[in-house]
PDB file of C-alpha atoms in Angstrom:
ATOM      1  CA  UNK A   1     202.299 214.652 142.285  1.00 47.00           C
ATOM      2  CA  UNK A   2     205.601 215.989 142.419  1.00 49.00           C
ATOM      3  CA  UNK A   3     209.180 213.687 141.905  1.00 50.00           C
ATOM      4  CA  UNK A   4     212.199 215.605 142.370  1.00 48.00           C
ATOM      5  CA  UNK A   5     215.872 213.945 142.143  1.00 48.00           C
ATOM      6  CA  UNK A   6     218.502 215.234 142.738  1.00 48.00           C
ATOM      7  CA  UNK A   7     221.006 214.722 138.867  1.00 47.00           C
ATOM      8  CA  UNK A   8     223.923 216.050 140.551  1.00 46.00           C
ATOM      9  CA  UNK A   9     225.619 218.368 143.126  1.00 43.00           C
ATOM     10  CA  UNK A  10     224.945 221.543 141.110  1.00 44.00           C
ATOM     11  CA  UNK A  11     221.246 220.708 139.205  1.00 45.00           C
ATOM     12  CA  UNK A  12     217.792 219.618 140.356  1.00 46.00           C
ATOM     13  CA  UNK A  13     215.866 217.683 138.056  1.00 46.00           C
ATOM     14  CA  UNK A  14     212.355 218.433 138.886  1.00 46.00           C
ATOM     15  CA  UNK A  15     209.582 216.165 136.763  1.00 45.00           C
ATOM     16  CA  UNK A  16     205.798 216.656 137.038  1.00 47.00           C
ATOM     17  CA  UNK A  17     203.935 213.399 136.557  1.00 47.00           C
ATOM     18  CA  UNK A  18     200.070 214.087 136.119  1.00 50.00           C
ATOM     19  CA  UNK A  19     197.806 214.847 138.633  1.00 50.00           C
ATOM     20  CA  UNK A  20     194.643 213.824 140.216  1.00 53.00           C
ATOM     21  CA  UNK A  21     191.660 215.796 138.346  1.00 53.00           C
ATOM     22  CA  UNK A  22     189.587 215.789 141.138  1.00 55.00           C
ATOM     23  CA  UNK A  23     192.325 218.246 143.292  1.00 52.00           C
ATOM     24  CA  UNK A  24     193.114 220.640 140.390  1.00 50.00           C
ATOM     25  CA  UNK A  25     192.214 223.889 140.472  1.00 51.00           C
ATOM     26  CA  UNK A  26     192.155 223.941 144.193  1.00 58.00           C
ATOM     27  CA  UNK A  27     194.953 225.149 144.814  1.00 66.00           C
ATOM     28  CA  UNK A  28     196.970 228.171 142.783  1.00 69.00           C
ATOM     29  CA  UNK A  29     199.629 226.581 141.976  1.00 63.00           C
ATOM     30  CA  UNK A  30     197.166 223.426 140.250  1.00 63.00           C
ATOM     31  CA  UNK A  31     195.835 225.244 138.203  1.00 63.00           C
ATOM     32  CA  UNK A  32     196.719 223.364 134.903  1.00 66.00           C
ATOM     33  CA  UNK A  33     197.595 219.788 133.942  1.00 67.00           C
ATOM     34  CA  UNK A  34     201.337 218.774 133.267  1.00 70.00           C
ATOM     35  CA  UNK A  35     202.987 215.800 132.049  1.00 78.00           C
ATOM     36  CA  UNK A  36     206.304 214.751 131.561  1.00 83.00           C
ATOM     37  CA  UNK A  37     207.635 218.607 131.951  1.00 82.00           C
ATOM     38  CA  UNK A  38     211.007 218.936 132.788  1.00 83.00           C
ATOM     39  CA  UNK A  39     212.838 222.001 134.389  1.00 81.00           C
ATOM     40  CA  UNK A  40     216.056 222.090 135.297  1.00 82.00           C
ATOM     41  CA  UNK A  41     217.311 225.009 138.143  1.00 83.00           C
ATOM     42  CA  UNK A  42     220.325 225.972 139.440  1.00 81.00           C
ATOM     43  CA  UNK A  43     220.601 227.086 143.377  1.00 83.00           C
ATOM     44  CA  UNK A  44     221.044 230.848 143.703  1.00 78.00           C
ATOM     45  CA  UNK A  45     223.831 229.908 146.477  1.00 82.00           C
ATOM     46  CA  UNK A  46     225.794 227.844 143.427  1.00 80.00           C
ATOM     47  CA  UNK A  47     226.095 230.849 141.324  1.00 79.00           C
ATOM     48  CA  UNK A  48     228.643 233.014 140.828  1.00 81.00           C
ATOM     49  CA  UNK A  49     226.789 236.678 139.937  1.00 78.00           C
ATOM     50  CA  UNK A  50     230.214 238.277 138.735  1.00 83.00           C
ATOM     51  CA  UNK A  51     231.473 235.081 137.198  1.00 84.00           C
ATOM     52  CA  UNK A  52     233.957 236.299 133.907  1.00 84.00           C
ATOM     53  CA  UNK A  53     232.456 239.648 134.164  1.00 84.00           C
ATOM     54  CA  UNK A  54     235.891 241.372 134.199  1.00 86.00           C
ATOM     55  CA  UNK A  55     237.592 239.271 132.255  1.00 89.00           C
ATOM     56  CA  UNK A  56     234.704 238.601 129.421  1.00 89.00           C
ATOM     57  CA  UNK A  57     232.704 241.446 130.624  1.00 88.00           C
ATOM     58  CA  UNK A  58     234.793 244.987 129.083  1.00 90.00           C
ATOM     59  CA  UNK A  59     236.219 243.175 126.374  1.00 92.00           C
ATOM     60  CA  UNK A  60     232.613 242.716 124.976  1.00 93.00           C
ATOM     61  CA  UNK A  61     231.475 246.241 126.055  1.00 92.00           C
ATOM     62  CA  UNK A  62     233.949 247.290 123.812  1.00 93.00           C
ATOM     63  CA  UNK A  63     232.852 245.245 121.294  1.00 94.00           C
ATOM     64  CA  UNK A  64     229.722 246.075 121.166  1.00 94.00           C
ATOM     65  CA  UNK A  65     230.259 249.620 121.276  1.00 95.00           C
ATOM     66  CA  UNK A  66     233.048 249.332 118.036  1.00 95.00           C
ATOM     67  CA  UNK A  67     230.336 247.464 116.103  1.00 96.00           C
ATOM     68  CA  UNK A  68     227.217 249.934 116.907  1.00 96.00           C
ATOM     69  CA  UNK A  69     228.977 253.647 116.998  1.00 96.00           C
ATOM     70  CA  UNK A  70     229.268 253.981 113.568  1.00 95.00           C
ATOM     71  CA  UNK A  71     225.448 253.065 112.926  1.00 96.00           C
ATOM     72  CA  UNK A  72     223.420 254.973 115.835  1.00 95.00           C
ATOM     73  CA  UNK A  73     226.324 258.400 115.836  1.00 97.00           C
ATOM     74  CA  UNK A  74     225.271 259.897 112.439  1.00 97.00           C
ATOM     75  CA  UNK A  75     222.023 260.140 112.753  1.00 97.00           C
ATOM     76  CA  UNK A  76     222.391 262.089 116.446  1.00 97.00           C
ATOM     77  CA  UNK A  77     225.118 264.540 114.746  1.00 98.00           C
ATOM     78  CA  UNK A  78     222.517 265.327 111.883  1.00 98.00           C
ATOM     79  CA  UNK A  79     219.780 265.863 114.073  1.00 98.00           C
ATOM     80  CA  UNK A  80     221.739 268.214 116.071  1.00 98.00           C
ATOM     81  CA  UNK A  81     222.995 270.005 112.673  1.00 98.00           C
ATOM     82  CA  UNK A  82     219.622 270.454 112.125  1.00 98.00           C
ATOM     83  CA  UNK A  83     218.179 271.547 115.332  1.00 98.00           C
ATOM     84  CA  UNK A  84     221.790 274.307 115.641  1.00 98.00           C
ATOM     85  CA  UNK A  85     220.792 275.515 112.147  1.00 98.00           C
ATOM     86  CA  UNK A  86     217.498 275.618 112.904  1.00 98.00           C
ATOM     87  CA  UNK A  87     218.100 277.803 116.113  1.00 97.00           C
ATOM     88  CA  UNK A  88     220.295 280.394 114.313  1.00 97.00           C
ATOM     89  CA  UNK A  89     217.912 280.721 111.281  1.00 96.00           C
ATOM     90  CA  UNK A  90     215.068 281.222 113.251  1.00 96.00           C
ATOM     91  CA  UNK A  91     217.382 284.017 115.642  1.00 94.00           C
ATOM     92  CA  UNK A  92     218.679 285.585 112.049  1.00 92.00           C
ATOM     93  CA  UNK A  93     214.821 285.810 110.722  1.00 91.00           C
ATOM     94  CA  UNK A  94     213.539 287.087 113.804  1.00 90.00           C
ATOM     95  CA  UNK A  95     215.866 290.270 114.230  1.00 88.00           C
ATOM     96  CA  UNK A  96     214.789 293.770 112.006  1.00 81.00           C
ATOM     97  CA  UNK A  97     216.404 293.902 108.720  1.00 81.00           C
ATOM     98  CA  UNK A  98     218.256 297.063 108.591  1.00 78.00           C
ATOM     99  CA  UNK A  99     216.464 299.760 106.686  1.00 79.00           C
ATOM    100  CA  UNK A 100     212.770 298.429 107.070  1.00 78.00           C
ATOM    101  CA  UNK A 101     211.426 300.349 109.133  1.00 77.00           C
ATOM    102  CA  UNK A 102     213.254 303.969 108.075  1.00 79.00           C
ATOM    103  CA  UNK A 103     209.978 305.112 105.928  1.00 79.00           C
ATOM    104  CA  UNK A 104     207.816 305.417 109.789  1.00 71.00           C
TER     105      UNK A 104
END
């Protein structure tokens, strides 16, 4: 059984009481016993999506970004030092050395 009351204009207070044993599992949504649950919801027609989101929203972007740049940068500029070294040493090793082959 189901008691729903309304707490104010903006919440529903929605409380489970227990259920009758014998119609449980009947249904889908019965499929476990609850007692003295409590949920609290807020209508999708009270909400404002894009509530604060440009006055709270870039001034935490760029917070965010000031505290993480310094800690996930380095290691992408190494790894590209590595892979542009890695590129010109393997072009450098892969050309004829000058000379080498003169004795043929």
């Amino acid at each position: 059984m189901l008691v729903s009351s309304a707490s104010s204009a903006q919440f529903t207070k929605s409380l489970v009481v227990s259920t009758n044993r014998i119609t449980m599992g009947k249904h889908f949504g019965n499929l476990g016993k609850y007692s003295n649950v409590i949920t609290y919801t807020l209508s999708p027609f009270e909400q404002k999506a894009f509530a604060g989101y440009f006055k709270n929203g870039f001034p935490n972007l760029w917070r965010r970004f000031r505290a993480k740049v310094f800690i996930v940068t380095p290691p992408f500029i190494i790894a590209y030092m590595v892979y542009s070294w890695g590129t010109k040493e393997n072009e450098r090793l892969k050309r004829k050395q000058p000379g080498q082959f003169d004795q043929e």
